[in-house]
mmCIF file of C-alpha atoms in Angstrom:
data_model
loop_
_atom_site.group_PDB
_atom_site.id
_atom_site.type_symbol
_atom_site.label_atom_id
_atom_site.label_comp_id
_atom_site.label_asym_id
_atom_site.label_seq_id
_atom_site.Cartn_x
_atom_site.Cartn_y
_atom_site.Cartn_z
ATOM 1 C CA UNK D 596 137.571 123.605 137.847
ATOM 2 C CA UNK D 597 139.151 123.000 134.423
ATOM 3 C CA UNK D 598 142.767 121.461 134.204
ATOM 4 C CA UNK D 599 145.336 122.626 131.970
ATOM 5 C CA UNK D 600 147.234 120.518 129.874
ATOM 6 C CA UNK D 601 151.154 119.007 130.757
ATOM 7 C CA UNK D 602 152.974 121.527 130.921
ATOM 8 C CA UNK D 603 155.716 121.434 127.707
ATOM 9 C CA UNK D 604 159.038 122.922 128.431
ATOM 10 C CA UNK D 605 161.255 124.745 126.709
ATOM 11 C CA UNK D 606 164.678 126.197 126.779
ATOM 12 C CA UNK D 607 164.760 129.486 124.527
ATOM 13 C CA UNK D 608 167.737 131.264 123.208
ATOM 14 C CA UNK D 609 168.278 134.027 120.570
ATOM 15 C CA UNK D 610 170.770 134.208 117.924
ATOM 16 C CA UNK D 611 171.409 137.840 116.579
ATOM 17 C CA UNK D 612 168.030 138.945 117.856
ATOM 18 C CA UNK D 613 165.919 136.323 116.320
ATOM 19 C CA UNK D 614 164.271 133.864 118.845
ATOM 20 C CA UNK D 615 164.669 130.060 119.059
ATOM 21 C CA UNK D 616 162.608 127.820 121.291
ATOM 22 C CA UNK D 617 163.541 124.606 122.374
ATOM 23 C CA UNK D 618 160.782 121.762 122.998
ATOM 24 C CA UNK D 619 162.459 119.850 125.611
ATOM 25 C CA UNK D 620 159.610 117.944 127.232
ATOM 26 C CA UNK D 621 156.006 117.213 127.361
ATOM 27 C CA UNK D 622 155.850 116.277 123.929
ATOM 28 C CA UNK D 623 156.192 112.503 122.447
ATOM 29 C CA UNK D 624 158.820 111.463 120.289
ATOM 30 C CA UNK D 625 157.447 111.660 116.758
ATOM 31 C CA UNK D 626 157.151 108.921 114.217
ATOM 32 C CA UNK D 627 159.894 108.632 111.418
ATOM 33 C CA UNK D 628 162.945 106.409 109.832
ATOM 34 C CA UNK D 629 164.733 109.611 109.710
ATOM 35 C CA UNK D 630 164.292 113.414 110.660
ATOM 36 C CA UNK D 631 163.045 114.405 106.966
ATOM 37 C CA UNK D 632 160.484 111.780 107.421
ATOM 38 C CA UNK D 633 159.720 113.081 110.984
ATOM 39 C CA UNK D 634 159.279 116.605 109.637
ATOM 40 C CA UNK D 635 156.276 114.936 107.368
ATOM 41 C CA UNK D 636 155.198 113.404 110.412
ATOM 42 C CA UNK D 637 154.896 116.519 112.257
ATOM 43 C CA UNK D 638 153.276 118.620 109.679
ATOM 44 C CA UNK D 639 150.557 115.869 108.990
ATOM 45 C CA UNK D 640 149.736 114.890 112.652
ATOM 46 C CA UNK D 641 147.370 117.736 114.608
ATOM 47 C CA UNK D 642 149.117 116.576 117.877
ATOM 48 C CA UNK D 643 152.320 117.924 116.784
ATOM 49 C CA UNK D 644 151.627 120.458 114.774
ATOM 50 C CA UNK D 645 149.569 121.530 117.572
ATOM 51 C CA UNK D 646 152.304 122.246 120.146
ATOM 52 C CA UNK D 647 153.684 124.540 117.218
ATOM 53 C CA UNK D 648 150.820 126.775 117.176
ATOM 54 C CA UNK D 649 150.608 126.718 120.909
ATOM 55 C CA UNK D 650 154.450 127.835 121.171
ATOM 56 C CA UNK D 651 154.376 130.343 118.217
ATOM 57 C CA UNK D 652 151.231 131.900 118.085
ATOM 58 C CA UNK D 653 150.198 134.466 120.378
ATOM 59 C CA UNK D 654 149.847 134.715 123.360
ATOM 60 C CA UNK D 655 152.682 132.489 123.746
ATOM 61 C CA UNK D 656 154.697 133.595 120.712
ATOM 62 C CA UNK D 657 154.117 136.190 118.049
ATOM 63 C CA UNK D 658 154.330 136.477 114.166
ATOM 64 C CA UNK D 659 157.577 136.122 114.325
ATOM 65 C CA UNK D 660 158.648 133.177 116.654
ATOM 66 C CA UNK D 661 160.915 130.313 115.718
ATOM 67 C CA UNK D 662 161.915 127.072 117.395
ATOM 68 C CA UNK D 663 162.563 123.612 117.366
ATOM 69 C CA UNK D 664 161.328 119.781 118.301
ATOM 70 C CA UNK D 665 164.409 117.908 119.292
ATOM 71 C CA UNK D 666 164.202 114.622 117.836
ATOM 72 C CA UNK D 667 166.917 111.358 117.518
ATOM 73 C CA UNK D 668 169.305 111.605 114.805
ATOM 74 C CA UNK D 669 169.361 109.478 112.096
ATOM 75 C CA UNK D 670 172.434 107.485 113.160
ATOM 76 C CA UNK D 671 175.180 107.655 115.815
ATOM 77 C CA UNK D 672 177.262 110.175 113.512
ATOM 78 C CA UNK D 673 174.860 113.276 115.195
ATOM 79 C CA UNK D 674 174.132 114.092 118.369
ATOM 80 C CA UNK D 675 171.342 115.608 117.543
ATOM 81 C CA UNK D 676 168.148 115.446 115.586
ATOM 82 C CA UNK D 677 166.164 118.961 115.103
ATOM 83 C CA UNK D 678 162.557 119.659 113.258
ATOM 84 C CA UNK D 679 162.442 123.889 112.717
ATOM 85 C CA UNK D 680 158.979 125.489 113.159
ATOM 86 C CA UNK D 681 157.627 128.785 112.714
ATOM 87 C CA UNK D 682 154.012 130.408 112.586
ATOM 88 C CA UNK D 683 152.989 128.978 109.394
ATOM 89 C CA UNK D 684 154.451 125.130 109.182
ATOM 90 C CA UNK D 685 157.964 123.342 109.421
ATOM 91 C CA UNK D 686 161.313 124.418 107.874
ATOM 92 C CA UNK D 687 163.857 122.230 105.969
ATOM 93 C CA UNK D 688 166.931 124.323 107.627
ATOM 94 C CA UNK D 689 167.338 126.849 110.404
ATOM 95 C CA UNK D 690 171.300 128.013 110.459
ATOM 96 C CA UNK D 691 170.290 130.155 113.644
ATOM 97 C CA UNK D 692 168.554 127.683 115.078
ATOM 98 C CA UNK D 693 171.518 125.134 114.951
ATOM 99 C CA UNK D 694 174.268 127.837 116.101
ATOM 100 C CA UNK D 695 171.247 127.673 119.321
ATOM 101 C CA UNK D 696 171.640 124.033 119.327
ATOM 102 C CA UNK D 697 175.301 124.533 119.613
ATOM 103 C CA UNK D 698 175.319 126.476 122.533
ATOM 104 C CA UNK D 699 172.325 124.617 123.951
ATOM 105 C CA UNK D 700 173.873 121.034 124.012
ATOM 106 C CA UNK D 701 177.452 122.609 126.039
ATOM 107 C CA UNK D 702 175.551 124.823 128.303
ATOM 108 C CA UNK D 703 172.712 121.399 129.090
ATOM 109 C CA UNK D 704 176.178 119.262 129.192
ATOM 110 C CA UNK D 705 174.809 116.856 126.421
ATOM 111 C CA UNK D 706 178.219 116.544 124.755
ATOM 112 C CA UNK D 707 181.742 116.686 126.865
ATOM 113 C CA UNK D 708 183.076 120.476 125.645
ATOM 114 C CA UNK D 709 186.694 121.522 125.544
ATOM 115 C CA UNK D 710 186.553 124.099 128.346
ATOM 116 C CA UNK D 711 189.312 126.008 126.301
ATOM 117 C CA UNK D 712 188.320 125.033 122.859
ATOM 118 C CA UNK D 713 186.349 124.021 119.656
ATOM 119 C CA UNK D 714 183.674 121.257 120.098
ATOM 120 C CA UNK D 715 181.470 120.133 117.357
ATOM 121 C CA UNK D 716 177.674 119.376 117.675
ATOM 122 C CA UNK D 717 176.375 117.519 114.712
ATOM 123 C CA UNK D 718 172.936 117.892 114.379
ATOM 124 C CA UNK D 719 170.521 116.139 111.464
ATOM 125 C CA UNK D 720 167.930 118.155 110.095
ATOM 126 C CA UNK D 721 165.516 117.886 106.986
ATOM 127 C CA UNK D 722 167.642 119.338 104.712
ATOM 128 C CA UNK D 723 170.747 116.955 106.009
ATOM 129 C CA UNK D 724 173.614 116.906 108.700
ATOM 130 C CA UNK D 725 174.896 120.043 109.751
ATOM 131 C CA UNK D 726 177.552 120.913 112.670
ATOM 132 C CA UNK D 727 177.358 123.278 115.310
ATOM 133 C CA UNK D 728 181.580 124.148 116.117
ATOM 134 C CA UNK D 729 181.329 125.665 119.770
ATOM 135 C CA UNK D 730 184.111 128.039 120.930
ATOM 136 C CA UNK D 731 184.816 128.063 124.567
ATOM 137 C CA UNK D 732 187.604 129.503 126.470
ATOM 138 C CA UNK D 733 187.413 129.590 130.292
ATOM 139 C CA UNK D 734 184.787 127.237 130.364
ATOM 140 C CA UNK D 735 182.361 129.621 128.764
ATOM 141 C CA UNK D 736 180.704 129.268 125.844
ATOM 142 C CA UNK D 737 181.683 132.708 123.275
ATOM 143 C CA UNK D 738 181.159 132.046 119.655
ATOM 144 C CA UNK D 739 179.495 129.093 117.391
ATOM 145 C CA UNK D 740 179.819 128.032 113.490
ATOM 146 C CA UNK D 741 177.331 126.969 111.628
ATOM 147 C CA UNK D 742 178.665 124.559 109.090
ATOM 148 C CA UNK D 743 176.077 124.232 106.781
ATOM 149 C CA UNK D 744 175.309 121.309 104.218
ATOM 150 C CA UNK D 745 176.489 122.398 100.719
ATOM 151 C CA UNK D 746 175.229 125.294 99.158
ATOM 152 C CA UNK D 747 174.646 126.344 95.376
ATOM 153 C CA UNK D 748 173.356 128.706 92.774
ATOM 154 C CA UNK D 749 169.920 127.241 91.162
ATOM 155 C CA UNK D 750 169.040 130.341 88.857
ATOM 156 C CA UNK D 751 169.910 133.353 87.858
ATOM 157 C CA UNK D 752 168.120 136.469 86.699
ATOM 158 C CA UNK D 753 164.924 135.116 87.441
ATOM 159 C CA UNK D 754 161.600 137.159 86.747
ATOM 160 C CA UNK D 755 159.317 137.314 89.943
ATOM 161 C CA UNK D 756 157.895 140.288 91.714
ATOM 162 C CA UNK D 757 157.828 142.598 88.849
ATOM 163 C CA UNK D 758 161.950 142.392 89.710
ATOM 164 C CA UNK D 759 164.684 139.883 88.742
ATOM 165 C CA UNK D 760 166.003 137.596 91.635
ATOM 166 C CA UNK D 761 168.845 135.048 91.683
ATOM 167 C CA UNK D 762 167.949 131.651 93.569
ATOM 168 C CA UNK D 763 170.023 129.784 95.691
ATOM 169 C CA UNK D 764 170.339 126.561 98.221
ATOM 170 C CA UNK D 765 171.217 126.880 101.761
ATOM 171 C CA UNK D 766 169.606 124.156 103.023
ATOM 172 C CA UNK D 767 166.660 126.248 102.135
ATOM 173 C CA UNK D 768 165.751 127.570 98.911
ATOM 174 C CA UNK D 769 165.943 131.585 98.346
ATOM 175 C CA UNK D 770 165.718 134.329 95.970
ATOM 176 C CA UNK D 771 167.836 137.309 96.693
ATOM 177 C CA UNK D 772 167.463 140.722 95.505
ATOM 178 C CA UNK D 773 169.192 143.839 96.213
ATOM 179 C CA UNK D 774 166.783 145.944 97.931
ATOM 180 C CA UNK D 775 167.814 148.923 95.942
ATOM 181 C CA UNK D 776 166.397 147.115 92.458
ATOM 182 C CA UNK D 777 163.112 148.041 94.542
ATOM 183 C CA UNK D 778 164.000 151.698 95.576
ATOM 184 C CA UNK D 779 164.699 150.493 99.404
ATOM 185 C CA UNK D 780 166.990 149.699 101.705
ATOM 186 C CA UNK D 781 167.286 146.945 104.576
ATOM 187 C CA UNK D 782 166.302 149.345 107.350
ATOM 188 C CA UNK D 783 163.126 148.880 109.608
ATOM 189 C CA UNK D 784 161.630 151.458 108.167
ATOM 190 C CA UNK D 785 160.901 149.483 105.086
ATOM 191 C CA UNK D 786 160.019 146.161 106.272
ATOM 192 C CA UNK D 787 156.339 146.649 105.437
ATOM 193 C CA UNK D 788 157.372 147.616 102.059
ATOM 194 C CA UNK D 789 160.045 144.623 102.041
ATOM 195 C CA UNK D 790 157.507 141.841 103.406
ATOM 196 C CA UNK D 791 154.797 142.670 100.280
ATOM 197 C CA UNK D 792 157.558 142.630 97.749
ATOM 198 C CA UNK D 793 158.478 139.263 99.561
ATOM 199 C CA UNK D 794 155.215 137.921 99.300
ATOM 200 C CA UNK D 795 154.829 139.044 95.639
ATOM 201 C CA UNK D 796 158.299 137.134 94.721
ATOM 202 C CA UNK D 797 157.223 133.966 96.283
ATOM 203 C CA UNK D 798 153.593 134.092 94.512
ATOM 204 C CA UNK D 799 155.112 134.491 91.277
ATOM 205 C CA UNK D 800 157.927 131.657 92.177
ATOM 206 C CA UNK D 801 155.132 129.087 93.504
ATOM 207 C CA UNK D 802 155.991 126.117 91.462
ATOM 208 C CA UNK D 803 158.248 127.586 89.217
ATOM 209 C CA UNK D 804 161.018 124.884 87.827
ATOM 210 C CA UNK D 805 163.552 126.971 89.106
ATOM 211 C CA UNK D 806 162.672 125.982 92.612
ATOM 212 C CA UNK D 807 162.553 122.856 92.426
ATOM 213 C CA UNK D 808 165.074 120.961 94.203
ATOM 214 C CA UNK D 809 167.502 118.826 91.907
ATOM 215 C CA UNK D 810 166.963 115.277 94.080
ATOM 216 C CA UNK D 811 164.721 115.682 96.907
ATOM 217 C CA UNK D 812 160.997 117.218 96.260
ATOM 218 C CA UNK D 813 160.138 117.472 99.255
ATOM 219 C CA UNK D 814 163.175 120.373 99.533
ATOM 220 C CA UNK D 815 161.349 122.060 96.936
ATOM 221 C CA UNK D 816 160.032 125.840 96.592
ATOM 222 C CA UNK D 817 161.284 128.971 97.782
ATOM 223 C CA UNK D 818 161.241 129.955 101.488
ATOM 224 C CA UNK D 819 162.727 133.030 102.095
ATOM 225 C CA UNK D 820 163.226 136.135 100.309
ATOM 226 C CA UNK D 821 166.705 138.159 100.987
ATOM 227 C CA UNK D 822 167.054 141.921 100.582
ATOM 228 C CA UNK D 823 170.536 142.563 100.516
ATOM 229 C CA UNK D 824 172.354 146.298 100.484
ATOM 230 C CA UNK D 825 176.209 146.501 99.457
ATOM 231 C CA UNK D 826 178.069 148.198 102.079
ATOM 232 C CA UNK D 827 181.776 149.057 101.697
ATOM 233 C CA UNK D 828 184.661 146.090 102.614
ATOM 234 C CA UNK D 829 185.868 146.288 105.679
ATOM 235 C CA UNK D 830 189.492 144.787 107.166
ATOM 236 C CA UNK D 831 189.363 141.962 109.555
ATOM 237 C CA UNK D 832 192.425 141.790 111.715
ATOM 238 C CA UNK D 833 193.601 138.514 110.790
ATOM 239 C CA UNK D 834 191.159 137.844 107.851
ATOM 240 C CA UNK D 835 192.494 140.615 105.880
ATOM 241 C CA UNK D 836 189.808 142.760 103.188
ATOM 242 C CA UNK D 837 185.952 140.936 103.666
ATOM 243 C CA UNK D 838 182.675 141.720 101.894
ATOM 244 C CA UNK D 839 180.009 143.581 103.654
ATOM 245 C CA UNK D 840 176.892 143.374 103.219
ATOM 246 C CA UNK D 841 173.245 143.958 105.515
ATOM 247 C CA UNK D 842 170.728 141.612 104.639
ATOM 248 C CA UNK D 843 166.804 141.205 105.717
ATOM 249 C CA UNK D 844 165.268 137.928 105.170
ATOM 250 C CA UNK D 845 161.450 137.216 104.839
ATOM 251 C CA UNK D 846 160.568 133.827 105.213
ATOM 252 C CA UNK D 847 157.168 131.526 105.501
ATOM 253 C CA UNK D 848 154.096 134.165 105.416
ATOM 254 C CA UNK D 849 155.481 137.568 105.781
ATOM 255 C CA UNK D 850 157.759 136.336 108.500
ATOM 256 C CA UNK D 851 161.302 138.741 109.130
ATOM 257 C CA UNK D 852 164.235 137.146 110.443
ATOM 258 C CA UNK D 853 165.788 139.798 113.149
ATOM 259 C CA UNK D 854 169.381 137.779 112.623
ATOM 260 C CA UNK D 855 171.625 138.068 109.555
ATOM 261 C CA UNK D 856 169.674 134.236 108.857
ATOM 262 C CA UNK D 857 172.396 131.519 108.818
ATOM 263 C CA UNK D 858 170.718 129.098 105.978
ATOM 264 C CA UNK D 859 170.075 132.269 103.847
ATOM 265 C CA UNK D 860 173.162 132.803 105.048
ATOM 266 C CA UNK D 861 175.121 130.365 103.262
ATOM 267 C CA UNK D 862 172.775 130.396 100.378
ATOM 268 C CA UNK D 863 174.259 134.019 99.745
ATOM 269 C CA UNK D 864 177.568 133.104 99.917
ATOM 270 C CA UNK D 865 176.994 130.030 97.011
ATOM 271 C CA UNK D 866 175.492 133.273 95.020
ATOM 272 C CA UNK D 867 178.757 135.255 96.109
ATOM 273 C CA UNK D 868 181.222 133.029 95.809
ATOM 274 C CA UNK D 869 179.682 131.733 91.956
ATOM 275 C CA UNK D 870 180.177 135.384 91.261
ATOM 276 C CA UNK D 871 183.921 134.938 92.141
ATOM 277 C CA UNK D 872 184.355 136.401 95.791
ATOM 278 C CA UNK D 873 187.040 134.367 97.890
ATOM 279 C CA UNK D 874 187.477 136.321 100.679
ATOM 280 C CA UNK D 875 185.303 136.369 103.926
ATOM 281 C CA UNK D 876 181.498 137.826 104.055
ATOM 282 C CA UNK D 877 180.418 139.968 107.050
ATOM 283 C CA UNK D 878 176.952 139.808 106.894
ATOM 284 C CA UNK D 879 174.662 142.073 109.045
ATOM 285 C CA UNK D 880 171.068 142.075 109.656
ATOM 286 C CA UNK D 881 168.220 144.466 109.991
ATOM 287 C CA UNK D 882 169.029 145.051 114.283
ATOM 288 C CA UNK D 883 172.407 145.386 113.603
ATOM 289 C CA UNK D 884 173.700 142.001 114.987
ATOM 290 C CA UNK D 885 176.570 140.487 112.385
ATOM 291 C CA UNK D 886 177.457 136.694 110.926
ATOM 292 C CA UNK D 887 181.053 135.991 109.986
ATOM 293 C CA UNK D 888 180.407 133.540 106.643
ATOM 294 C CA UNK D 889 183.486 131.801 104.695
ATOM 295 C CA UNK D 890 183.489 129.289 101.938
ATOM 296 C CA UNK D 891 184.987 126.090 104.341
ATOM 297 C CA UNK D 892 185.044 124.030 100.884
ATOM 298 C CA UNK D 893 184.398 124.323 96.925
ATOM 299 C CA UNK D 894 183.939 121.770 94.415
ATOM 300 C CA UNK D 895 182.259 122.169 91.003
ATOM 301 C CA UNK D 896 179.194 123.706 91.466
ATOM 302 C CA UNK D 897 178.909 124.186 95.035
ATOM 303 C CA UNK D 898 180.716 125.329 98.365
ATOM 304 C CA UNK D 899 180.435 124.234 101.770
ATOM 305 C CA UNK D 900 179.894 127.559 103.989
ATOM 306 C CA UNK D 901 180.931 128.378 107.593
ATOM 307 C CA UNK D 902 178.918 130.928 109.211
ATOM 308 C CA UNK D 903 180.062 132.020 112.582
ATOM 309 C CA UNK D 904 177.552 134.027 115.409
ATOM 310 C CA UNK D 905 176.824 133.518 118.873
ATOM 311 C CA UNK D 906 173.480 132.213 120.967
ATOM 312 C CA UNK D 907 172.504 134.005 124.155
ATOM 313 C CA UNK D 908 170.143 131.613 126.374
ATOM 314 C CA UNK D 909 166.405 133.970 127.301
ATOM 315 C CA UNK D 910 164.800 131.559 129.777
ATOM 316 C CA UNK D 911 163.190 128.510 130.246
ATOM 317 C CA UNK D 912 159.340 128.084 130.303
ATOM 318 C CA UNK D 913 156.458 125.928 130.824
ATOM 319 C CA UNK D 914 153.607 126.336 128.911
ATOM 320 C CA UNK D 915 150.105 124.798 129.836
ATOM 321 C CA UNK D 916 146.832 124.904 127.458
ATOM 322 C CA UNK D 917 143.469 125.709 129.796
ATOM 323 C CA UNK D 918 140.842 123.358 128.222
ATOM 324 C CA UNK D 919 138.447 126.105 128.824
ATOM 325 C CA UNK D 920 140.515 128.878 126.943
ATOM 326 C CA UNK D 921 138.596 129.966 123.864
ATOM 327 C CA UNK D 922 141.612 130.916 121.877
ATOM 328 C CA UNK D 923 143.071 127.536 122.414
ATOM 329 C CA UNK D 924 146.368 127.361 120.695
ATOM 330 C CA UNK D 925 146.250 130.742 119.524
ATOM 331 C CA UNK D 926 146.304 133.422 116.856
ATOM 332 C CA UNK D 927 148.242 135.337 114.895
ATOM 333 C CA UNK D 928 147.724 139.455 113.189
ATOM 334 C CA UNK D 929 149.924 139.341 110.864
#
């Protein structure tokens, strides 16, 4: 009789519809002076990048699955240190994934949270440190910020895709577009429409100098797509008049974040705020679930961006690997 593997845990939560798994055990702590150089780590070792085709592809994950290795920070200033993953290879930043962290480190009691108020959970990731704020009031957890690492405009008016994007940093490098440049709109019923014109504006931006990141290379190259439609303001009680807008980003290979994407997120709001918006962005995605995005801080040539959403906690697994399974760590159909 064959024996399966240790079992690796996980805690999984969503964040606006888009999933987020959280290695927790059965995995080693991987090699690295700091998490950037533990992402390089991970992608070059088949150990590790193992356990992230075993947790994303089917029939553990799908096309579409996202998650995380929790690592150590790169200095007592974070509690946190967090390597993103997805079907195809390892992200630089994952603004849904750390608004998950947020919620994750209160609910696991890994930091001491005001029961009745804002606690922050700084996290390091590739791209740098980020915070998760976490809202609680009666001892339950009911909304988290993602403040990301500063955020810019890179290009505009760039030629890719037989259309012209604009490109911008979020922790992640993106070209948006407004889907109706293409005829479309961010509904599901164009997402197989949306994910070929995705793949056609990252071909054609493969190497291009205008995604190439201004100090660190290995931040370089565009990762997501964004398809944005222009929906009337609305009022915010409170906020006063905010921008509105629904948004579907492709990322990696063909990959559609369900959420409003935090990271593309912010790198909207660089684009946005460049353009000379100063009030607050609603942001919606393609299931209808909503970020709250606001420029925290501006300096020349860049903004700091809060983006606030909430993390719902799906389950907690243990997955094995049977020795004798010919699809070992899975597949993938799209």
């Amino acid at each position: 009789m064959s024996q399966a593997s240790p079992a690796i845990t996980t805690v999984d939560y969503h964040t606006g519809g888009e999933p987020f798994r959280i290695v927790t055990g059965g995995v080693r702590e991987i090699p690295g002076a700091d998490v950037l150089s533990r992402r390089a780590t991970a992608m070059a070792e088949p150990e590790f990048d193992g356990v992230r085709r075993l947790l994303c592809h089917e029939p553990r994950g799908h096309a579409d699955m996202y998650g995380c290795f929790l690592v150590p920070p790169d200095d007592a200033g974070a509690l946190l240190g967090a390597l993103f993953w997805h079907k195809d290879g390892f992200s630089t930043a994952c603004g849904h994934g750390t608004i998950a962290l947020g919620a994750y480190a209160v609910h696991e009691g890994l930091v001491a949270a005001d029961p009745d108020g804002e606690t922050d959970v700084v996290v390091d990731v590739p791209s740098g440190r980020v915070t998760a704020r976490v809202r609680c009031s009666g001892g339950r957890v009911r909304g988290v910020t993602f403040v990301s690492v500063p955020s810019y405009v890179m290009a505009r008016g760039v030629a890719a895709g037989g259309t012209k994007v604009d490109i911008s940093y979020g922790g992640a490098i993106y070209a948006s577009v407004p889907a109706a440049a293409l005829g479309l709109s961010v509904e599901p019923a164009h997402l197989t429409e949306l994910i070929g014109h995705a793949r056609r504006v990252k071909a054609d931006l493969a190497g291009h100098p205008a995604a190439r990141h201004p100090s660190d290379e290995r931040l370089s190259g565009v990762y997501g797509v964004i398809f944005y439609d222009e929906l009337p303001d609305v009022d915010l009680p409170g906020l006063g008049r905010a921008a509105h807008q629904r948004n579907v980003t492709v990322f990696a290979d063909g990959e559609v974040d369900r959420s409003p994407c935090g990271s593309g997120t912010a790198a909207r709001l660089a684009l946005l705020h460049d353009a000379g918006l100063r009030a607050p962005l609603v942001h919606d995605s393609v299931v209808g679930s909503t970020f709250l995005a606001r420029v925290a801080e501006a300096r020349d040539g860049w903004v700091v961006p809060e983006i606030e959403g909430m993390a719902y906690r799906t389950g907690r697994h243990a997955f094995e690997l049977d020795p004798d399974d010919p699809l070992g760590t899975g597949f993938t159909l799209r």
